[in-house]
PDB file of C-alpha atoms and ligand atoms in Angstrom:
ATOM      1  CA  MET W 719     116.430 131.292 123.825  1.00 45.00           C
ATOM      2  CA  LYS W 720     114.529 132.464 120.757  1.00 48.00           C
ATOM      3  CA  SER W 721     116.586 133.381 117.727  1.00 50.00           C
ATOM      4  CA  MET W 722     116.425 136.851 116.213  1.00 48.00           C
ATOM      5  CA  LEU W 723     114.508 135.462 113.245  1.00 47.00           C
ATOM      6  CA  GLN W 724     111.909 133.810 115.463  1.00 50.00           C
ATOM      7  CA  HIS W 725     111.440 137.041 117.364  1.00 52.00           C
ATOM      8  CA  ILE W 726     110.822 138.987 114.212  1.00 46.00           C
ATOM      9  CA  LEU W 727     108.738 136.527 112.240  1.00 47.00           C
ATOM     10  CA  GLY W 728     107.195 134.221 114.810  1.00 52.00           C
ATOM     11  CA  ARG W 729     107.808 130.520 115.112  1.00 54.00           C
ATOM     12  CA  LYS W 730     105.879 129.175 112.141  1.00 53.00           C
ATOM     13  CA  THR W 731     107.349 131.605 109.639  1.00 52.00           C
ATOM     14  CA  ALA W 732     110.827 130.898 110.957  1.00 50.00           C
ATOM     15  CA  LEU W 733     110.255 127.197 110.489  1.00 49.00           C
ATOM     16  CA  ILE W 734     109.076 127.766 106.920  1.00 49.00           C
ATOM     17  CA  CYS W 735     112.048 130.021 106.281  1.00 45.00           C
ATOM     18  CA  SER W 736     114.561 127.549 107.567  1.00 50.00           C
ATOM     19  CA  THR W 737     112.895 124.732 105.613  1.00 49.00           C
ATOM     20  CA  MET W 738     113.107 126.870 102.490  1.00 48.00           C
ATOM     21  CA  ALA W 739     116.713 127.741 103.226  1.00 49.00           C
ATOM     22  CA  LEU W 740     117.460 124.046 103.555  1.00 47.00           C
ATOM     23  CA  PHE W 741     115.637 123.386 100.289  1.00 48.00           C
ATOM     24  CA  PHE W 742     117.623 126.026  98.420  1.00 48.00           C
ATOM     25  CA  ALA W 743     120.877 124.880  99.950  1.00 47.00           C
ATOM     26  CA  THR W 744     120.092 121.360  98.714  1.00 44.00           C
ATOM     27  CA  VAL W 745     119.191 122.605  95.248  1.00 44.00           C
ATOM     28  CA  ILE W 746     122.403 124.607  95.037  1.00 43.00           C
ATOM     29  CA  ALA W 747     124.445 121.640  96.177  1.00 43.00           C
ATOM     30  CA  VAL W 748     122.755 119.405  93.613  1.00 44.00           C
ATOM     31  CA  VAL W 749     123.043 121.727  90.607  1.00 42.00           C
ATOM     32  CA  PRO W 750     126.525 120.646  89.445  1.00 45.00           C
ATOM     33  CA  THR W 751     125.668 116.944  89.484  1.00 44.00           C
ATOM     34  CA  ALA W 752     122.227 117.566  87.967  1.00 40.00           C
ATOM     35  CA  TYR W 753     124.129 118.978  84.979  1.00 47.00           C
ATOM     36  CA  ALA W 754     122.131 122.208  84.892  1.00 46.00           C
ATOM     37  CA  ASP W 755     125.310 123.720  83.553  1.00 73.00           C
ATOM     38  CA  ASP W 756     125.506 123.825  79.760  1.00 81.00           C
ATOM     39  CA  LYS W 757     129.137 122.819  79.724  1.00 91.00           C
ATOM     40  CA  ALA W 758     128.637 119.773  81.930  1.00 93.00           C
ATOM     41  CA  ALA W 759     125.703 118.625  79.810  1.00 91.00           C
ATOM     42  CA  SER W 760     127.766 119.078  76.643  1.00 93.00           C
ATOM     43  CA  ALA W 761     130.718 117.299  78.216  1.00 96.00           C
ATOM     44  CA  ASP W 762     128.475 114.331  79.038  1.00 95.00           C
ATOM     45  CA  GLU W 763     127.362 114.060  75.441  1.00 96.00           C
ATOM     46  CA  ILE W 764     130.804 114.576  73.898  1.00 97.00           C
ATOM     47  CA  THR W 765     132.454 111.920  76.042  1.00 98.00           C
ATOM     48  CA  VAL W 766     129.605 109.448  75.452  1.00 97.00           C
ATOM     49  CA  LEU W 767     129.880 110.088  71.709  1.00 98.00           C
ATOM     50  CA  PHE W 768     133.670 109.659  71.766  1.00 98.00           C
ATOM     51  CA  ARG W 769     133.207 106.334  73.528  1.00 97.00           C
ATOM     52  CA  ALA W 770     130.381 105.321  71.174  1.00 98.00           C
ATOM     53  CA  ALA W 771     132.705 105.819  68.185  1.00 98.00           C
ATOM     54  CA  ARG W 772     135.528 103.870  69.833  1.00 97.00           C
ATOM     55  CA  THR W 773     133.114 100.976  70.469  1.00 96.00           C
ATOM     56  CA  VAL W 774     132.587 100.659  66.700  1.00 98.00           C
ATOM     57  CA  ILE W 775     136.312  99.992  66.362  1.00 97.00           C
ATOM     58  CA  SER W 776     136.396  97.461  69.242  1.00 95.00           C
ATOM     59  CA  LYS W 777     133.412  95.589  67.820  1.00 95.00           C
ATOM     60  CA  ASN W 778     135.012  95.397  64.399  1.00 97.00           C
ATOM     61  CA  GLN W 779     138.541  94.592  65.563  1.00 96.00           C
ATOM     62  CA  GLY W 780     138.353  91.102  64.030  1.00 96.00           C
ATOM     63  CA  LEU W 781     137.327  92.506  60.665  1.00 97.00           C
ATOM     64  CA  ILE W 782     140.007  95.217  60.805  1.00 98.00           C
ATOM     65  CA  ASN W 783     142.650  92.581  61.533  1.00 97.00           C
ATOM     66  CA  GLU W 784     141.622  90.454  58.524  1.00 97.00           C
ATOM     67  CA  GLN W 785     143.559  90.638  55.282  1.00 96.00           C
ATOM     68  CA  GLY W 786     141.223  91.977  52.611  1.00 95.00           C
ATOM     69  CA  THR W 787     139.727  94.956  50.852  1.00 97.00           C
ATOM     70  CA  GLY W 788     136.277  96.526  50.519  1.00 97.00           C
ATOM     71  CA  LYS W 789     135.492  96.488  54.234  1.00 98.00           C
ATOM     72  CA  ILE W 790     132.308  98.139  55.488  1.00 97.00           C
ATOM     73  CA  LEU W 791     134.207 100.420  57.861  1.00 98.00           C
ATOM     74  CA  THR W 792     133.819 103.609  55.849  1.00 98.00           C
ATOM     75  CA  ALA W 793     133.521 107.030  57.475  1.00 98.00           C
ATOM     76  CA  ASP W 794     129.744 106.970  56.929  1.00 98.00           C
ATOM     77  CA  TYR W 795     129.379 103.534  58.462  1.00 98.00           C
ATOM     78  CA  VAL W 796     131.422 104.339  61.559  1.00 98.00           C
ATOM     79  CA  VAL W 797     129.611 107.659  62.071  1.00 98.00           C
ATOM     80  CA  GLY W 798     126.236 105.893  61.698  1.00 98.00           C
ATOM     81  CA  GLU W 799     127.165 103.139  64.154  1.00 98.00           C
ATOM     82  CA  ALA W 800     128.590 105.699  66.580  1.00 98.00           C
ATOM     83  CA  LYS W 801     125.257 107.524  66.554  1.00 98.00           C
ATOM     84  CA  SER W 802     123.420 104.300  67.193  1.00 98.00           C
ATOM     85  CA  ASN W 803     125.782 103.357  70.060  1.00 98.00           C
ATOM     86  CA  PHE W 804     125.281 106.864  71.441  1.00 98.00           C
ATOM     87  CA  LYS W 805     121.529 106.288  71.509  1.00 98.00           C
ATOM     88  CA  LYS W 806     121.990 102.955  73.261  1.00 97.00           C
ATOM     89  CA  SER W 807     124.133 104.463  76.016  1.00 96.00           C
ATOM     90  CA  SER W 808     122.337 107.770  76.494  1.00 95.00           C
ATOM     91  CA  GLY W 809     118.770 106.665  75.821  1.00 96.00           C
ATOM     92  CA  HIS W 810     118.160 109.440  73.298  1.00 97.00           C
ATOM     93  CA  ASP W 811     119.032 110.381  69.728  1.00 97.00           C
ATOM     94  CA  LEU W 812     122.087 112.510  69.088  1.00 97.00           C
ATOM     95  CA  ASP W 813     120.558 115.950  68.636  1.00 96.00           C
ATOM     96  CA  LEU W 814     122.780 117.952  66.320  1.00 96.00           C
ATOM     97  CA  ALA W 815     120.305 120.847  66.242  1.00 95.00           C
ATOM     98  CA  ASN W 816     121.079 121.358  69.908  1.00 93.00           C
ATOM     99  CA  ASP W 817     124.855 121.655  69.883  1.00 93.00           C
ATOM    100  CA  PRO W 818     125.631 124.981  71.587  1.00 88.00           C
ATOM    101  CA  LEU W 819     129.396 124.463  71.556  1.00 89.00           C
ATOM    102  CA  GLY W 820     129.488 122.841  68.106  1.00 94.00           C
ATOM    103  CA  ALA W 821     131.228 119.955  69.809  1.00 96.00           C
ATOM    104  CA  LYS W 822     129.050 117.071  68.676  1.00 97.00           C
ATOM    105  CA  ALA W 823     129.438 118.104  65.043  1.00 97.00           C
ATOM    106  CA  ALA W 824     133.194 118.493  65.589  1.00 98.00           C
ATOM    107  CA  MET W 825     133.393 114.984  67.067  1.00 98.00           C
ATOM    108  CA  LEU W 826     131.526 113.397  64.144  1.00 98.00           C
ATOM    109  CA  SER W 827     133.658 115.285  61.673  1.00 98.00           C
ATOM    110  CA  ALA W 828     136.820 114.135  63.475  1.00 98.00           C
ATOM    111  CA  VAL W 829     135.638 110.506  63.366  1.00 98.00           C
ATOM    112  CA  ALA W 830     134.850 110.782  59.647  1.00 98.00           C
ATOM    113  CA  LYS W 831     138.268 112.274  58.861  1.00 98.00           C
ATOM    114  CA  VAL W 832     140.139 109.623  60.816  1.00 98.00           C
ATOM    115  CA  MET W 833     138.171 106.868  59.075  1.00 98.00           C
ATOM    116  CA  ASP W 834     138.740 108.388  55.641  1.00 98.00           C
ATOM    117  CA  ASN W 835     142.471 108.501  56.286  1.00 98.00           C
ATOM    118  CA  ALA W 836     142.465 104.939  57.624  1.00 98.00           C
ATOM    119  CA  GLN W 837     140.850 103.366  54.538  1.00 98.00           C
ATOM    120  CA  PRO W 838     144.099 102.309  52.803  1.00 98.00           C
ATOM    121  CA  LEU W 839     145.374 100.734  56.023  1.00 98.00           C
ATOM    122  CA  ILE W 840     142.123  98.962  56.961  1.00 98.00           C
ATOM    123  CA  ASN W 841     141.772  97.617  53.419  1.00 98.00           C
ATOM    124  CA  ASP W 842     145.422  96.654  52.936  1.00 97.00           C
ATOM    125  CA  PRO W 843     145.186  93.246  51.214  1.00 95.00           C
ATOM    126  CA  ASP W 844     148.658  92.213  52.381  1.00 95.00           C
ATOM    127  CA  LYS W 845     148.390  93.037  56.067  1.00 96.00           C
ATOM    128  CA  GLY W 846     146.591  91.135  58.815  1.00 96.00           C
ATOM    129  CA  PHE W 847     147.136  92.815  62.183  1.00 96.00           C
ATOM    130  CA  LYS W 848     147.471  96.524  61.486  1.00 96.00           C
ATOM    131  CA  GLY W 849     147.717  98.041  64.937  1.00 96.00           C
ATOM    132  CA  PHE W 850     144.499  99.983  64.291  1.00 97.00           C
ATOM    133  CA  LEU W 851     143.160  99.614  67.846  1.00 97.00           C
ATOM    134  CA  PRO W 852     140.436 101.435  69.798  1.00 96.00           C
ATOM    135  CA  ALA W 853     142.979 103.467  71.804  1.00 96.00           C
ATOM    136  CA  ILE W 854     144.930 104.422  68.671  1.00 97.00           C
ATOM    137  CA  PHE W 855     141.699 105.415  66.945  1.00 98.00           C
ATOM    138  CA  ALA W 856     140.764 107.420  70.066  1.00 98.00           C
ATOM    139  CA  ARG W 857     144.101 109.253  69.979  1.00 97.00           C
ATOM    140  CA  LEU W 858     143.730 110.129  66.286  1.00 98.00           C
ATOM    141  CA  VAL W 859     140.139 111.291  66.819  1.00 98.00           C
ATOM    142  CA  ALA W 860     141.227 113.354  69.830  1.00 98.00           C
ATOM    143  CA  THR W 861     143.858 115.174  67.761  1.00 98.00           C
ATOM    144  CA  SER W 862     141.418 115.797  64.948  1.00 98.00           C
ATOM    145  CA  PHE W 863     138.692 116.935  67.383  1.00 98.00           C
ATOM    146  CA  GLY W 864     141.034 119.546  68.872  1.00 98.00           C
ATOM    147  CA  LYS W 865     141.616 120.952  65.371  1.00 98.00           C
ATOM    148  CA  GLU W 866     137.917 120.814  64.442  1.00 98.00           C
ATOM    149  CA  THR W 867     137.046 122.930  67.490  1.00 97.00           C
ATOM    150  CA  GLY W 868     139.748 125.460  66.597  1.00 97.00           C
ATOM    151  CA  GLY W 869     141.581 124.598  69.795  1.00 96.00           C
ATOM    152  CA  LYS W 870     138.599 125.568  71.986  1.00 96.00           C
ATOM    153  CA  MET W 871     138.312 122.026  73.310  1.00 97.00           C
ATOM    154  CA  LYS W 872     140.626 119.166  74.014  1.00 98.00           C
ATOM    155  CA  ILE W 873     139.774 115.526  74.591  1.00 98.00           C
ATOM    156  CA  LYS W 874     142.172 112.836  75.706  1.00 97.00           C
ATOM    157  CA  LEU W 875     142.206 109.200  76.701  1.00 97.00           C
ATOM    158  CA  THR W 876     144.389 108.790  79.733  1.00 98.00           C
ATOM    159  CA  ALA W 877     144.920 106.243  82.514  1.00 98.00           C
ATOM    160  CA  PRO W 878     146.143 105.866  86.084  1.00 97.00           C
ATOM    161  CA  LYS W 879     149.900 106.565  86.021  1.00 96.00           C
ATOM    162  CA  LYS W 880     150.843 102.947  86.773  1.00 94.00           C
ATOM    163  CA  TYR W 881     148.846 101.743  83.749  1.00 95.00           C
ATOM    164  CA  VAL W 882     149.840 104.260  81.109  1.00 95.00           C
ATOM    165  CA  ARG W 883     151.249 102.575  78.062  1.00 94.00           C
ATOM    166  CA  ASN W 884     151.849 105.453  75.699  1.00 94.00           C
ATOM    167  CA  ARG W 885     153.681 108.253  77.477  1.00 94.00           C
ATOM    168  CA  GLY W 886     151.783 110.724  75.319  1.00 94.00           C
ATOM    169  CA  ASN W 887     148.625 109.672  77.213  1.00 97.00           C
ATOM    170  CA  ARG W 888     150.048 110.366  80.681  1.00 98.00           C
ATOM    171  CA  PRO W 889     147.645 112.194  82.994  1.00 98.00           C
ATOM    172  CA  ASP W 890     148.531 115.786  83.900  1.00 97.00           C
ATOM    173  CA  SER W 891     148.541 116.797  87.553  1.00 97.00           C
ATOM    174  CA  TRP W 892     144.800 117.640  87.643  1.00 98.00           C
ATOM    175  CA  GLU W 893     143.844 114.342  85.971  1.00 98.00           C
ATOM    176  CA  SER W 894     146.218 112.365  88.117  1.00 98.00           C
ATOM    177  CA  ASN W 895     144.893 113.958  91.278  1.00 98.00           C
ATOM    178  CA  VAL W 896     141.254 113.131  90.414  1.00 98.00           C
ATOM    179  CA  ILE W 897     142.197 109.573  89.379  1.00 98.00           C
ATOM    180  CA  ASP W 898     144.257 108.890  92.511  1.00 97.00           C
ATOM    181  CA  THR W 899     142.223 110.637  95.177  1.00 98.00           C
ATOM    182  CA  MET W 900     138.650 110.272  93.893  1.00 98.00           C
ATOM    183  CA  PHE W 901     138.224 107.585  91.219  1.00 98.00           C
ATOM    184  CA  SER W 902     140.491 105.137  93.049  1.00 97.00           C
ATOM    185  CA  ALA W 903     138.797 105.674  96.426  1.00 96.00           C
ATOM    186  CA  SER W 904     136.856 102.591  97.512  1.00 93.00           C
ATOM    187  CA  GLY W 905     133.541 104.401  98.038  1.00 95.00           C
ATOM    188  CA  TYR W 906     133.586 106.322  94.741  1.00 97.00           C
ATOM    189  CA  GLU W 907     130.454 105.744  92.665  1.00 97.00           C
ATOM    190  CA  LYS W 908     131.410 103.704  89.599  1.00 96.00           C
ATOM    191  CA  GLY W 909     131.275 105.582  86.332  1.00 96.00           C
ATOM    192  CA  LYS W 910     130.540 108.970  87.858  1.00 97.00           C
ATOM    193  CA  PRO W 911     132.296 111.865  86.119  1.00 97.00           C
ATOM    194  CA  PHE W 912     133.977 114.706  87.997  1.00 97.00           C
ATOM    195  CA  PHE W 913     134.152 118.272  86.744  1.00 97.00           C
ATOM    196  CA  GLU W 914     135.173 121.733  87.853  1.00 96.00           C
ATOM    197  CA  ASN W 915     136.803 124.890  86.555  1.00 96.00           C
ATOM    198  CA  ALA W 916     140.555 124.372  86.588  1.00 97.00           C
ATOM    199  CA  ASP W 917     143.560 125.554  84.627  1.00 96.00           C
ATOM    200  CA  ILE W 918     145.118 123.414  81.944  1.00 96.00           C
ATOM    201  CA  LYS W 919     148.706 124.407  81.147  1.00 93.00           C
ATOM    202  CA  GLY W 920     148.014 127.769  82.748  1.00 94.00           C
ATOM    203  CA  LYS W 921     144.846 128.406  80.719  1.00 96.00           C
ATOM    204  CA  PRO W 922     141.495 128.594  82.519  1.00 96.00           C
ATOM    205  CA  ALA W 923     139.057 125.888  81.430  1.00 96.00           C
ATOM    206  CA  PHE W 924     136.095 123.790  82.372  1.00 96.00           C
ATOM    207  CA  ARG W 925     137.526 120.340  82.972  1.00 97.00           C
ATOM    208  CA  TYR W 926     135.584 117.079  82.969  1.00 98.00           C
ATOM    209  CA  ILE W 927     136.853 113.543  83.499  1.00 98.00           C
ATOM    210  CA  LEU W 928     135.062 110.206  83.215  1.00 98.00           C
ATOM    211  CA  PRO W 929     136.478 106.969  84.699  1.00 98.00           C
ATOM    212  CA  GLU W 930     136.699 103.729  82.674  1.00 97.00           C
ATOM    213  CA  TYR W 931     137.155 100.153  83.855  1.00 97.00           C
ATOM    214  CA  TYR W 932     138.776  97.089  82.322  1.00 96.00           C
ATOM    215  CA  GLY W 933     136.296  94.687  80.782  1.00 93.00           C
ATOM    216  CA  GLU W 934     137.043  91.116  79.694  1.00 92.00           C
ATOM    217  CA  SER W 935     137.940  92.270  76.152  1.00 88.00           C
ATOM    218  CA  CYS W 936     140.667  94.602  77.480  1.00 93.00           C
ATOM    219  CA  LEU W 937     142.587  92.021  79.459  1.00 94.00           C
ATOM    220  CA  GLY W 938     144.170  90.287  76.455  1.00 92.00           C
ATOM    221  CA  CYS W 939     146.370  93.377  76.249  1.00 94.00           C
ATOM    222  CA  HIS W 940     146.052  95.150  79.605  1.00 96.00           C
ATOM    223  CA  GLY W 941     145.664  92.084  81.877  1.00 96.00           C
ATOM    224  CA  GLY W 942     148.143  89.683  83.404  1.00 94.00           C
ATOM    225  CA  PRO W 943     150.731  88.482  83.776  1.00 95.00           C
ATOM    226  CA  ALA W 944     152.276  91.934  83.906  1.00 95.00           C
ATOM    227  CA  GLY W 945     155.202  92.350  81.539  1.00 95.00           C
ATOM    228  CA  GLU W 946     154.135  89.557  79.166  1.00 97.00           C
ATOM    229  CA  LYS W 947     153.872  90.651  75.513  1.00 96.00           C
ATOM    230  CA  ASP W 948     150.446  91.208  73.978  1.00 95.00           C
ATOM    231  CA  ILE W 949     149.435  90.961  70.314  1.00 91.00           C
ATOM    232  CA  THR W 950     150.696  94.505  69.666  1.00 93.00           C
ATOM    233  CA  GLY W 951     154.150  93.656  70.981  1.00 93.00           C
ATOM    234  CA  GLY W 952     153.594  95.924  74.002  1.00 95.00           C
ATOM    235  CA  LYS W 953     153.882  94.834  77.607  1.00 95.00           C
ATOM    236  CA  LYS W 954     150.732  93.866  79.500  1.00 96.00           C
ATOM    237  CA  GLU W 955     149.925  96.014  82.513  1.00 95.00           C
ATOM    238  CA  GLY W 956     148.632  93.280  84.839  1.00 95.00           C
ATOM    239  CA  GLY W 957     145.202  94.920  85.153  1.00 96.00           C
ATOM    240  CA  LYS W 958     142.213  93.075  86.629  1.00 96.00           C
ATOM    241  CA  LEU W 959     138.611  92.736  85.521  1.00 97.00           C
ATOM    242  CA  GLY W 960     136.525  95.721  86.660  1.00 96.00           C
ATOM    243  CA  GLU W 961     139.563  97.661  87.790  1.00 96.00           C
ATOM    244  CA  LEU W 962     139.934 101.369  87.016  1.00 97.00           C
ATOM    245  CA  GLY W 963     141.944 101.288  83.792  1.00 97.00           C
ATOM    246  CA  GLY W 964     141.529 104.677  82.201  1.00 97.00           C
ATOM    247  CA  ALA W 965     139.686 107.952  81.937  1.00 98.00           C
ATOM    248  CA  ILE W 966     138.364 110.247  79.240  1.00 98.00           C
ATOM    249  CA  SER W 967     139.378 113.799  79.968  1.00 98.00           C
ATOM    250  CA  LEU W 968     137.782 116.820  78.304  1.00 98.00           C
ATOM    251  CA  ALA W 969     138.687 120.476  78.586  1.00 98.00           C
ATOM    252  CA  ILE W 970     136.546 123.338  77.319  1.00 96.00           C
ATOM    253  CA  PHE W 971     138.606 126.527  77.315  1.00 95.00           C
ATOM    254  CA  ASP W 972     137.039 129.754  78.592  1.00 90.00           C
TER     255      ASP W 972
HETATM  256  C1  HEC L2192     144.865  94.639  71.195  1.00 58.35           C
HETATM  257  C2  HEC L2192     145.354  95.174  72.450  1.00 58.35           C
HETATM  258  C3  HEC L2192     144.485  96.118  73.247  1.00 58.35           C
HETATM  259  C4  HEC L2192     143.206  95.912  73.685  1.00 58.35           C
HETATM  260  C5  HEC L2192     142.316  94.701  73.453  1.00 58.35           C
HETATM  261  C6  HEC L2192     142.846  97.085  74.478  1.00 58.35           C
HETATM  262  N1  HEC L2192     143.897  97.962  74.497  1.00 58.35           N
HETATM  263 FE1  HEC L2192     143.989  99.704  75.513  1.00 58.35          FE
HETATM  264  N2  HEC L2192     145.746 100.138  74.632  1.00 58.35           N
HETATM  265  C7  HEC L2192     146.456  99.301  73.806  1.00 58.35           C
HETATM  266  C8  HEC L2192     147.601 100.006  73.262  1.00 58.35           C
HETATM  267  C9  HEC L2192     148.630  99.443  72.311  1.00 58.35           C
HETATM  268  C10 HEC L2192     147.551 101.321  73.805  1.00 58.35           C
HETATM  269  C11 HEC L2192     148.480 102.487  73.511  1.00 58.35           C
HETATM  270  C12 HEC L2192     147.825 103.302  72.433  1.00 58.35           C
HETATM  271  C13 HEC L2192     148.583 104.525  72.021  1.00 58.35           C
HETATM  272  O1  HEC L2192     149.685 104.386  71.516  1.00 58.35           O
HETATM  273  O2  HEC L2192     148.037 105.615  72.216  1.00 58.35           O
HETATM  274  C14 HEC L2192     146.377 101.341  74.656  1.00 58.35           C
HETATM  275  C15 HEC L2192     145.982 102.459  75.364  1.00 58.35           C
HETATM  276  C16 HEC L2192     144.919 102.488  76.234  1.00 58.35           C
HETATM  277  C17 HEC L2192     144.552 103.627  77.048  1.00 58.35           C
HETATM  278  C18 HEC L2192     145.214 105.010  77.028  1.00 58.35           C
HETATM  279  C19 HEC L2192     146.243 105.177  78.063  1.00 58.35           C
HETATM  280  C20 HEC L2192     147.536 104.452  77.764  1.00 58.35           C
HETATM  281  O3  HEC L2192     147.777 103.464  78.461  1.00 58.35           O
HETATM  282  O4  HEC L2192     148.285 104.845  76.858  1.00 58.35           O
HETATM  283  C21 HEC L2192     143.457 103.258  77.762  1.00 58.35           C
HETATM  284  C22 HEC L2192     142.697 104.094  78.784  1.00 58.35           C
HETATM  285  C23 HEC L2192     143.118 101.903  77.378  1.00 58.35           C
HETATM  286  N3  HEC L2192     144.030 101.459  76.456  1.00 58.35           N
HETATM  287  C24 HEC L2192     142.062 101.212  77.882  1.00 58.35           C
HETATM  288  C25 HEC L2192     141.571 100.049  77.302  1.00 58.35           C
HETATM  289  C26 HEC L2192     140.310  99.459  77.641  1.00 58.35           C
HETATM  290  C27 HEC L2192     139.354  99.998  78.724  1.00 58.35           C
HETATM  291  C28 HEC L2192     140.170  98.379  76.842  1.00 58.35           C
HETATM  292  C29 HEC L2192     138.986  97.453  76.754  1.00 58.35           C
HETATM  293  C30 HEC L2192     137.702  98.038  76.483  1.00 58.35           C
HETATM  294  C31 HEC L2192     141.369  98.272  76.023  1.00 58.35           C
HETATM  295  N4  HEC L2192     142.184  99.309  76.328  1.00 58.35           N
HETATM  296  C32 HEC L2192     141.627  97.276  75.089  1.00 58.35           C
HETATM  297  C33 HEC L2192     146.150  97.994  73.520  1.00 58.35           C
HETATM  298  C34 HEC L2192     144.912  97.410  73.757  1.00 58.35           C
END
């Protein structure tokens, strides 16, 4: 039996129409992952920049842990290296002229403030290991970033519940749900962020979360055997190479 549409328009037109409908349906379905949305595009850049800054700290961990003064790790140096790491991961320069939410500037300013405050510690001539680690740096930057944005945005380093070391980094129910049901699922594409509009502590927000995996350099502290003490005096989690070990979670309030 001919459909109503075919009756009205004739076969060929109906075929074109349904092909177009299919095309539009596909485009609509693809829009969120194609990051047409301003917020998703900004969230991509902010989380990559946050990670790029943390990498500067991981790469210089040896230097930080040395006893000595006059280290190169000034605010300017770390900001410069973070920008260069950002370019390496994203394939393009950090464009501060195009910063609709003011978030990239806020992130750089947060990094600079944390590094300024950390100078006496990093350059303490009497201390070797100082506990100034990538995750600690990330937590300080996250706090400062929240202030820099006037509370309009919130970034956080969290982890699957079983691997959380600092209770302050525990995932909330939205984060935990994404980590457990999506990121941990066997078929989930590695490294793919998830985002949607969802409340955070009762406030409506755009929420974005990016999975992270344990690399070789993480296992000295987060690897096995579980329960053994690491260099920080904390207990190792028993994590494995390539395993989902954390997530960067960003909220942009409405
Ligand atoms: C020198 C030891 C050390 C190394 C190496 C290390 N971490 Fe951590 N990590 C810690 C400590 C200590 C904390 C808790 C920080 C805090 O108090 O916020 C932590 C916290 C975290 C958190 C936040 C959630 C939580 O458990 O509190 C994540 C995610 C994380 N680490 C992932 C990684 C990844 C991924 C790597 C490798 C790229 C890595 N860590 C390397 C010691 C380490």
